[in-house]
Short mmCIF file of C-alpha atoms in Angstrom, two decimals:
data_model
loop_
_atom_site.label_atom_id
_atom_site.label_comp_id
_atom_site.label_asym_id
_atom_site.label_seq_id
_atom_site.Cartn_x
_atom_site.Cartn_y
_atom_site.Cartn_z
CA UNK A 1 100.22 88.47 118.60
CA UNK A 2 98.59 86.23 121.19
CA UNK A 3 97.83 86.57 124.90
CA UNK A 4 101.31 85.44 125.93
CA UNK A 5 102.91 88.04 123.65
CA UNK A 6 100.88 90.81 125.31
CA UNK A 7 101.79 89.61 128.80
CA UNK A 8 105.48 89.44 127.86
CA UNK A 9 105.45 93.00 126.44
CA UNK A 10 103.73 94.32 129.55
CA UNK A 11 106.46 92.83 131.76
CA UNK A 12 109.31 93.82 129.42
CA UNK A 13 108.24 97.49 129.22
CA UNK A 14 106.96 97.84 132.80
CA UNK A 15 103.43 98.70 131.68
CA UNK A 16 101.37 99.73 134.71
CA UNK A 17 98.03 100.64 133.10
CA UNK A 18 96.03 99.38 130.13
CA UNK A 19 93.55 101.56 128.26
CA UNK A 20 90.75 99.38 126.87
CA UNK A 21 89.49 101.49 123.97
CA UNK A 22 86.33 101.46 121.87
CA UNK A 23 84.30 103.91 119.79
CA UNK A 24 80.85 105.23 120.52
CA UNK A 25 78.20 105.62 117.84
CA UNK A 26 79.59 108.95 116.61
CA UNK A 27 83.21 107.77 116.46
CA UNK A 28 84.40 109.32 119.72
CA UNK A 29 87.15 107.29 121.37
CA UNK A 30 86.18 105.92 124.80
CA UNK A 31 88.23 103.89 127.25
CA UNK A 32 88.29 102.03 130.52
CA UNK A 33 91.68 102.25 132.28
CA UNK A 34 92.67 99.11 134.15
CA UNK A 35 95.85 98.35 136.15
CA UNK A 36 98.06 95.85 134.36
CA UNK A 37 97.81 93.59 137.42
CA UNK A 38 94.37 92.71 135.97
CA UNK A 39 95.81 91.54 132.64
CA UNK A 40 94.52 87.97 133.00
CA UNK A 41 91.02 89.30 133.63
CA UNK A 42 91.41 91.70 130.69
CA UNK A 43 92.47 88.96 128.27
CA UNK A 44 89.72 86.64 129.50
CA UNK A 45 87.15 89.28 128.43
CA UNK A 46 85.93 89.88 131.98
CA UNK A 47 86.15 93.70 132.10
CA UNK A 48 82.70 95.33 132.06
CA UNK A 49 81.48 98.91 131.76
CA UNK A 50 78.22 100.84 131.94
CA UNK A 51 76.94 100.99 128.37
CA UNK A 52 74.00 103.22 129.29
CA UNK A 53 76.39 106.16 129.69
CA UNK A 54 77.75 105.91 126.13
CA UNK A 55 76.21 107.66 123.09
CA UNK A 56 74.20 105.18 121.02
CA UNK A 57 74.52 102.24 123.38
CA UNK A 58 71.77 100.84 125.61
CA UNK A 59 69.14 101.68 128.22
CA UNK A 60 70.05 101.65 131.91
CA UNK A 61 68.25 98.35 132.53
CA UNK A 62 70.55 96.54 130.08
CA UNK A 63 73.73 98.49 130.67
CA UNK A 64 76.44 95.92 131.51
CA UNK A 65 78.72 95.51 128.50
CA UNK A 66 81.87 93.39 128.21
CA UNK A 67 85.09 94.40 126.46
CA UNK A 68 86.84 91.82 124.28
CA UNK A 69 90.34 93.16 123.50
CA UNK A 70 91.95 92.58 120.12
CA UNK A 71 95.47 91.47 121.07
CA UNK A 72 96.81 92.49 117.65
CA UNK A 73 96.00 96.12 118.47
CA UNK A 74 98.30 96.30 121.52
CA UNK A 75 100.30 99.54 121.56
CA UNK A 76 102.49 101.17 124.20
CA UNK A 77 101.64 104.86 124.69
CA UNK A 78 105.10 106.37 125.01
CA UNK A 79 103.69 109.91 125.05
CA UNK A 80 101.77 109.30 128.29
CA UNK A 81 104.00 110.24 131.20
CA UNK A 82 103.24 108.63 134.57
CA UNK A 83 105.28 108.47 137.78
CA UNK A 84 106.38 104.89 137.24
CA UNK A 85 106.16 102.55 134.28
CA UNK A 86 104.17 103.03 131.08
CA UNK A 87 100.64 103.03 129.72
CA UNK A 88 99.48 100.77 126.89
CA UNK A 89 96.24 100.37 124.95
CA UNK A 90 94.09 97.70 123.36
CA UNK A 91 91.17 98.25 120.97
CA UNK A 92 88.16 96.22 121.98
CA UNK A 93 85.01 94.72 120.57
CA UNK A 94 81.91 95.25 122.71
CA UNK A 95 79.85 92.26 123.79
CA UNK A 96 76.54 91.87 125.59
CA UNK A 97 76.40 90.06 128.95
CA UNK A 98 75.11 86.90 127.25
CA UNK A 99 78.35 86.62 125.27
CA UNK A 100 77.01 87.77 121.91
CA UNK A 101 78.45 90.72 119.94
CA UNK A 102 76.65 93.92 120.90
CA UNK A 103 74.43 95.14 118.06
CA UNK A 104 75.52 98.72 118.76
CA UNK A 105 79.26 98.06 118.46
CA UNK A 106 80.45 100.02 115.43
CA UNK A 107 83.70 98.02 115.14
CA UNK A 108 81.56 94.90 114.72
CA UNK A 109 79.76 96.55 111.78
CA UNK A 110 83.04 96.79 109.88
CA UNK A 111 83.99 93.23 110.83
CA UNK A 112 80.70 92.00 109.34
CA UNK A 113 81.40 93.86 106.10
CA UNK A 114 84.90 92.36 105.96
CA UNK A 115 83.46 88.87 106.49
CA UNK A 116 81.14 89.38 103.51
CA UNK A 117 84.11 90.57 101.46
CA UNK A 118 85.94 87.33 102.23
CA UNK A 119 82.83 85.34 101.27
CA UNK A 120 82.95 87.17 97.92
CA UNK A 121 86.45 85.78 97.33
CA UNK A 122 88.72 88.66 98.35
CA UNK A 123 91.46 88.61 100.95
CA UNK A 124 91.56 92.17 102.29
CA UNK A 125 90.20 95.70 101.90
CA UNK A 126 93.29 97.89 101.89
CA UNK A 127 92.87 101.46 103.11
CA UNK A 128 95.22 104.44 103.07
CA UNK A 129 93.83 107.44 104.95
CA UNK A 130 94.95 111.07 104.53
CA UNK A 131 93.51 112.93 107.55
CA UNK A 132 93.94 116.71 107.57
CA UNK A 133 93.82 118.91 110.67
CA UNK A 134 94.36 122.47 111.85
CA UNK A 135 96.65 123.58 114.67
CA UNK A 136 95.16 126.47 116.63
CA UNK A 137 96.68 128.60 119.37
CA UNK A 138 95.69 128.29 123.02
CA UNK A 139 95.74 131.21 125.44
CA UNK A 140 97.41 131.15 128.87
CA UNK A 141 94.29 129.54 130.35
CA UNK A 142 94.33 126.73 127.72
CA UNK A 143 91.24 128.12 126.02
CA UNK A 144 90.98 127.37 122.31
CA UNK A 145 91.02 130.29 119.90
CA UNK A 146 90.41 130.41 116.16
CA UNK A 147 93.83 131.96 115.70
CA UNK A 148 95.92 129.64 113.53
CA UNK A 149 99.56 128.90 114.28
CA UNK A 150 101.00 130.21 110.99
CA UNK A 151 100.27 131.81 107.64
CA UNK A 152 101.79 128.99 105.60
CA UNK A 153 100.38 127.27 102.56
CA UNK A 154 100.88 124.04 100.67
CA UNK A 155 104.29 122.45 101.43
CA UNK A 156 105.62 125.58 103.18
CA UNK A 157 108.29 125.30 105.88
CA UNK A 158 109.73 127.37 108.70
CA UNK A 159 109.68 130.28 109.35
CA UNK A 160 106.36 130.51 107.47
CA UNK A 161 105.22 127.17 108.96
CA UNK A 162 105.64 127.94 112.68
CA UNK A 163 104.20 124.57 113.70
CA UNK A 164 106.90 122.50 112.00
CA UNK A 165 108.40 121.44 115.36
CA UNK A 166 105.00 120.33 116.61
CA UNK A 167 104.32 118.36 113.45
CA UNK A 168 107.75 116.74 113.68
CA UNK A 169 107.09 115.73 117.31
CA UNK A 170 103.72 114.28 116.29
CA UNK A 171 105.47 112.18 113.64
CA UNK A 172 108.07 111.06 116.18
CA UNK A 173 105.38 109.89 118.61
CA UNK A 174 103.49 108.14 115.81
CA UNK A 175 106.65 106.26 114.86
CA UNK A 176 107.16 105.25 118.50
CA UNK A 177 103.60 103.92 118.40
CA UNK A 178 104.62 101.73 115.42
CA UNK A 179 102.99 103.83 112.69
CA UNK A 180 104.75 103.56 109.34
CA UNK A 181 104.83 107.26 108.40
CA UNK A 182 105.13 108.12 104.71
CA UNK A 183 105.11 111.94 104.79
CA UNK A 184 104.05 115.02 106.74
CA UNK A 185 103.56 118.50 105.32
CA UNK A 186 101.80 121.82 105.59
CA UNK A 187 98.46 121.82 103.78
CA UNK A 188 96.69 124.54 101.78
CA UNK A 189 95.09 126.41 104.66
CA UNK A 190 96.98 128.58 107.17
CA UNK A 191 97.69 126.35 110.17
CA UNK A 192 96.54 123.24 108.28
CA UNK A 193 98.56 120.02 108.19
CA UNK A 194 98.53 116.48 106.86
CA UNK A 195 100.45 113.40 107.99
CA UNK A 196 100.17 110.25 105.90
CA UNK A 197 100.78 106.76 107.23
CA UNK A 198 101.06 103.47 105.36
CA UNK A 199 97.93 101.67 104.25
CA UNK A 200 96.61 98.68 106.18
CA UNK A 201 93.51 96.51 106.14
CA UNK A 202 90.28 98.34 106.90
CA UNK A 203 90.00 97.29 110.56
CA UNK A 204 93.59 98.19 111.42
CA UNK A 205 93.28 101.46 109.49
CA UNK A 206 90.20 102.41 111.52
CA UNK A 207 91.97 101.61 114.79
CA UNK A 208 95.00 103.56 113.55
CA UNK A 209 92.88 106.63 112.78
CA UNK A 210 91.40 106.64 116.27
CA UNK A 211 94.88 106.41 117.78
CA UNK A 212 96.30 108.94 115.29
CA UNK A 213 93.80 111.59 116.37
CA UNK A 214 94.56 110.91 120.03
CA UNK A 215 98.32 111.30 119.51
CA UNK A 216 97.96 114.44 117.38
CA UNK A 217 95.82 116.15 120.02
CA UNK A 218 98.08 115.13 122.91
CA UNK A 219 101.31 116.30 121.25
CA UNK A 220 99.71 119.56 120.10
CA UNK A 221 98.67 120.27 123.68
CA UNK A 222 102.31 119.85 124.77
CA UNK A 223 103.20 122.66 122.34
CA UNK A 224 100.47 124.97 123.63
CA UNK A 225 98.30 124.30 120.57
CA UNK A 226 94.98 122.65 119.91
CA UNK A 227 94.55 120.19 117.04
CA UNK A 228 91.11 120.03 115.46
CA UNK A 229 89.81 117.67 112.80
CA UNK A 230 86.68 119.78 112.32
CA UNK A 231 85.88 119.69 108.58
CA UNK A 232 85.58 123.50 108.14
CA UNK A 233 86.88 125.83 110.84
CA UNK A 234 86.37 129.05 108.84
CA UNK A 235 84.61 130.04 105.64
CA UNK A 236 86.73 130.87 102.59
CA UNK A 237 89.69 128.70 103.62
CA UNK A 238 90.36 125.04 102.85
CA UNK A 239 88.43 122.46 104.83
CA UNK A 240 89.91 119.33 106.38
CA UNK A 241 89.08 116.15 104.54
CA UNK A 242 90.26 112.57 104.81
CA UNK A 243 90.90 111.27 101.31
CA UNK A 244 90.39 107.53 101.47
CA UNK A 245 92.56 105.41 99.17
CA UNK A 246 91.32 101.87 98.70
CA UNK A 247 91.87 98.60 96.89
CA UNK A 248 90.92 94.97 97.22
CA UNK A 249 93.41 92.13 97.26
CA UNK A 250 92.78 88.66 95.90
CA UNK A 251 93.31 85.46 97.87
CA UNK A 252 96.84 85.20 96.43
CA UNK A 253 97.65 88.73 97.67
CA UNK A 254 97.59 90.35 94.22
CA UNK A 255 95.84 93.67 93.64
CA UNK A 256 92.31 92.97 92.38
CA UNK A 257 92.07 96.50 90.94
CA UNK A 258 95.03 96.19 88.58
CA UNK A 259 94.81 95.00 84.98
CA UNK A 260 97.70 96.04 82.68
CA UNK A 261 95.41 95.60 79.68
CA UNK A 262 92.38 97.36 81.12
CA UNK A 263 91.19 100.90 80.53
CA UNK A 264 93.33 103.18 82.76
CA UNK A 265 95.05 99.90 83.75
CA UNK A 266 92.06 99.15 85.99
CA UNK A 267 90.35 95.78 86.19
CA UNK A 268 86.64 95.20 85.66
CA UNK A 269 86.49 94.57 89.41
CA UNK A 270 87.81 98.07 90.08
CA UNK A 271 85.33 99.74 87.74
CA UNK A 272 82.42 97.80 89.24
CA UNK A 273 83.62 98.71 92.74
CA UNK A 274 83.67 102.40 91.75
CA UNK A 275 80.24 101.96 90.17
CA UNK A 276 78.91 100.60 93.44
CA UNK A 277 80.28 103.55 95.40
CA UNK A 278 78.81 106.09 92.97
CA UNK A 279 75.50 104.23 93.02
CA UNK A 280 75.18 104.31 96.82
CA UNK A 281 77.16 107.41 97.83
CA UNK A 282 74.12 109.62 98.39
CA UNK A 283 72.72 106.98 100.73
CA UNK A 284 75.81 106.77 102.96
CA UNK A 285 76.95 110.41 102.72
CA UNK A 286 75.53 111.11 106.20
CA UNK A 287 77.85 108.40 107.54
CA UNK A 288 81.07 109.52 105.83
CA UNK A 289 80.22 113.22 106.36
CA UNK A 290 78.17 113.11 109.55
CA UNK A 291 78.10 116.66 110.96
CA UNK A 292 76.37 119.92 110.15
CA UNK A 293 79.84 121.34 109.59
CA UNK A 294 80.77 118.60 107.08
CA UNK A 295 78.63 120.24 104.40
CA UNK A 296 80.34 123.62 104.82
CA UNK A 297 83.41 121.82 103.37
CA UNK A 298 81.59 120.20 100.44
CA UNK A 299 81.31 123.41 98.42
CA UNK A 300 82.89 124.42 95.07
CA UNK A 301 86.31 125.97 94.94
CA UNK A 302 88.27 124.15 97.64
CA UNK A 303 89.10 120.77 96.01
CA UNK A 304 86.36 119.09 98.06
CA UNK A 305 83.95 117.23 95.77
CA UNK A 306 80.32 118.28 95.47
CA UNK A 307 79.37 116.06 92.53
CA UNK A 308 79.22 112.33 91.81
CA UNK A 309 81.78 111.57 89.12
CA UNK A 310 85.15 109.85 88.75
CA UNK A 311 88.34 110.84 86.97
CA UNK A 312 91.92 109.77 86.45
CA UNK A 313 93.20 113.35 86.66
CA UNK A 314 90.51 115.65 88.04
CA UNK A 315 90.62 116.59 91.72
CA UNK A 316 87.12 118.05 91.58
CA UNK A 317 85.71 114.53 91.09
CA UNK A 318 84.28 112.39 93.86
CA UNK A 319 86.49 109.42 92.97
CA UNK A 320 90.00 109.89 91.60
CA UNK A 321 92.31 107.27 90.09
CA UNK A 322 95.89 108.05 91.23
CA UNK A 323 98.67 107.60 88.69
CA UNK A 324 100.47 104.82 90.61
CA UNK A 325 99.79 101.40 89.14
CA UNK A 326 100.49 97.68 89.62
CA UNK A 327 100.65 96.92 93.37
CA UNK A 328 99.72 100.56 94.13
CA UNK A 329 96.63 100.66 91.89
CA UNK A 330 93.76 102.12 93.86
CA UNK A 331 90.88 104.55 93.82
CA UNK A 332 90.60 107.59 96.08
CA UNK A 333 87.29 108.68 97.58
CA UNK A 334 87.66 112.41 98.25
CA UNK A 335 84.48 113.39 100.09
CA UNK A 336 85.11 111.60 103.41
CA UNK A 337 86.06 113.82 106.35
CA UNK A 338 87.77 113.00 109.67
CA UNK A 339 84.67 113.70 111.78
CA UNK A 340 83.23 110.33 110.73
CA UNK A 341 83.19 107.09 112.67
CA UNK A 342 85.72 105.20 110.51
CA UNK A 343 84.26 101.77 111.30
CA UNK A 344 80.83 102.78 109.98
CA UNK A 345 82.20 104.81 107.07
CA UNK A 346 84.47 102.07 105.75
CA UNK A 347 81.77 99.44 106.25
CA UNK A 348 79.41 101.44 104.02
CA UNK A 349 82.10 102.12 101.40
CA UNK A 350 83.15 98.46 101.29
CA UNK A 351 79.57 97.20 101.10
CA UNK A 352 78.79 99.64 98.28
CA UNK A 353 81.83 98.51 96.30
CA UNK A 354 81.01 94.84 96.82
CA UNK A 355 77.44 95.47 95.68
CA UNK A 356 78.85 97.09 92.54
CA UNK A 357 80.98 94.00 91.88
CA UNK A 358 78.12 91.57 92.56
CA UNK A 359 75.77 93.47 90.23
CA UNK A 360 78.45 94.51 87.72
CA UNK A 361 77.32 98.12 88.06
CA UNK A 362 78.74 100.11 85.13
CA UNK A 363 80.41 103.51 85.20
CA UNK A 364 80.39 106.14 82.50
CA UNK A 365 83.51 107.71 81.03
CA UNK A 366 85.85 109.59 83.37
CA UNK A 367 85.25 113.33 83.66
CA UNK A 368 88.45 115.26 82.93
CA UNK A 369 86.97 118.76 82.82
CA UNK A 370 86.66 121.00 85.88
CA UNK A 371 83.25 119.99 87.23
CA UNK A 372 83.06 123.15 89.38
CA UNK A 373 83.17 125.27 86.21
CA UNK A 374 80.25 123.41 84.55
CA UNK A 375 76.70 124.73 84.46
CA UNK A 376 73.85 122.71 85.95
CA UNK A 377 72.78 121.81 82.43
CA UNK A 378 76.26 120.58 81.48
CA UNK A 379 76.46 118.39 84.58
CA UNK A 380 72.97 117.03 83.96
CA UNK A 381 73.88 116.12 80.37
CA UNK A 382 76.75 114.01 81.73
CA UNK A 383 74.56 112.37 84.38
CA UNK A 384 76.49 113.99 87.27
CA UNK A 385 74.45 114.16 90.48
CA UNK A 386 75.00 116.55 93.39
CA UNK A 387 76.05 115.40 96.84
CA UNK A 388 73.60 116.53 99.57
CA UNK A 389 73.77 120.24 100.38
CA UNK A 390 73.36 119.79 104.13
CA UNK A 391 73.05 117.24 106.91
CA UNK A 392 69.25 117.34 106.86
CA UNK A 393 69.13 116.24 103.21
CA UNK A 394 71.80 113.61 103.81
CA UNK A 395 70.03 111.96 106.75
CA UNK A 396 66.73 112.06 104.85
CA UNK A 397 68.32 109.93 102.11
CA UNK A 398 69.95 107.58 104.64
CA UNK A 399 66.62 107.14 106.43
CA UNK A 400 65.06 105.74 103.25
CA UNK A 401 68.05 103.53 102.39
CA UNK A 402 67.55 99.80 102.89
CA UNK A 403 71.17 99.41 101.75
CA UNK A 404 72.60 101.45 104.66
CA UNK A 405 70.17 99.85 107.08
CA UNK A 406 71.43 96.41 106.06
CA UNK A 407 75.07 97.49 106.46
CA UNK A 408 74.69 99.19 109.84
CA UNK A 409 72.00 96.94 111.24
CA UNK A 410 68.60 98.17 112.36
CA UNK A 411 69.80 99.17 115.85
CA UNK A 412 72.66 101.44 114.74
CA UNK A 413 70.71 102.76 111.73
CA UNK A 414 67.92 103.93 114.04
CA UNK A 415 70.22 105.32 116.76
CA UNK A 416 72.44 107.11 114.23
CA UNK A 417 69.53 108.81 112.48
CA UNK A 418 68.03 109.85 115.81
CA UNK A 419 71.32 111.41 116.98
CA UNK A 420 71.85 113.22 113.68
CA UNK A 421 68.25 114.49 113.59
CA UNK A 422 68.74 115.99 117.05
CA UNK A 423 71.97 117.61 115.86
CA UNK A 424 70.26 119.15 112.84
CA UNK A 425 67.30 120.36 114.91
CA UNK A 426 69.64 122.00 117.41
CA UNK A 427 71.46 123.74 114.55
CA UNK A 428 68.21 124.74 112.86
CA UNK A 429 66.78 126.39 115.98
CA UNK A 430 69.96 128.19 117.06
CA UNK A 431 70.39 131.87 116.18
CA UNK A 432 73.89 132.23 114.71
CA UNK A 433 76.32 135.17 114.60
CA UNK A 434 75.77 135.53 110.85
CA UNK A 435 72.08 136.25 111.44
CA UNK A 436 72.82 138.83 114.10
CA UNK A 437 75.31 140.63 111.87
CA UNK A 438 73.02 140.42 108.85
CA UNK A 439 69.65 141.37 110.32
CA UNK A 440 69.83 142.92 113.80
CA UNK A 441 70.49 146.49 112.71
CA UNK A 442 68.76 146.36 109.33
CA UNK A 443 65.30 145.10 110.30
#
């Protein structure tokens, strides 16, 4: 795609408005809507916005930010109904008024990590995301309830899965938005769903996730439902994760993780990449699992990992090696959840893997036993560490991490920790329903 391609598509499809989209520090999608009559100004990077109003951006005295659209991200939003014409969107990089990349732009963090990957001799960081979500009922006033849409379970279908029509419409809209959909199905929890789309390079995958969540929520609303990607909506049911499948490709396009003669048919590069992730995962856990609620999901018994180990068969492990090999050889990081900012999360994961390759960080043998069933002593004997128990512990580790600070940059590292510390303090000082039920009448 180039500028002329975008202009031609706008004319061909009668696009009347352009959404210029970007993420804030916490991964919330933001946009500036501009009439398509301003397309020349848009493509010349002349659209500005007030950065002081965005979480994690700048002070009011330095608020003017410029949006630099990525023409390759152009998508027509068929699901948006307007009186005449159509709406389209472009993902943007954020620049300061002096023409330099804004230090608080999270998309730029991932682009820096990708540039270092290319310097290390690789062509692309390929990512396949598996975001899970719940569909909840809305009342007649469009208020969200915690009442799920069905009582279905894994791979169920109508009439048990009452949201099958909604999920099918979501898939239809994703296809119209040029997603290459691989599968959609009911997940373990009642009202829980998963839709998988084809892998792409890390930057495109991050953009796709932001757009995916937008489409899912919009189509659900059409059906009188609310879609939430909250990691754990209720105790004692499955949480919503975002298993992250990844591989590196060489300059010739071959899979750098595949070696037909290697252990588990993995290359030394793959094992070192996994070693780097396991070496740094505690440091970046607050980035991949960034909310108080994230740690309600990372508990034993629900296929969400709590411990740092890898396996070729064990779904209780942090990193799993799927059975597919050759071009499909990859590793799957199972602790990530969809509340994260994908640009920051993938930047940390990629940087950790590259550090493992550069330092040839070793990994121990795969763990094939059920880690949840092990005692603390058994895990300790195998060198298996725990993931953080809560957001406070996670941000405390990130605060001390020079590795994460180097990946995010000092500005984002500081702003992120400040925002997360406020979140934890708000949670810590709030009296919750559990406490009322537990103590009010008994003390």
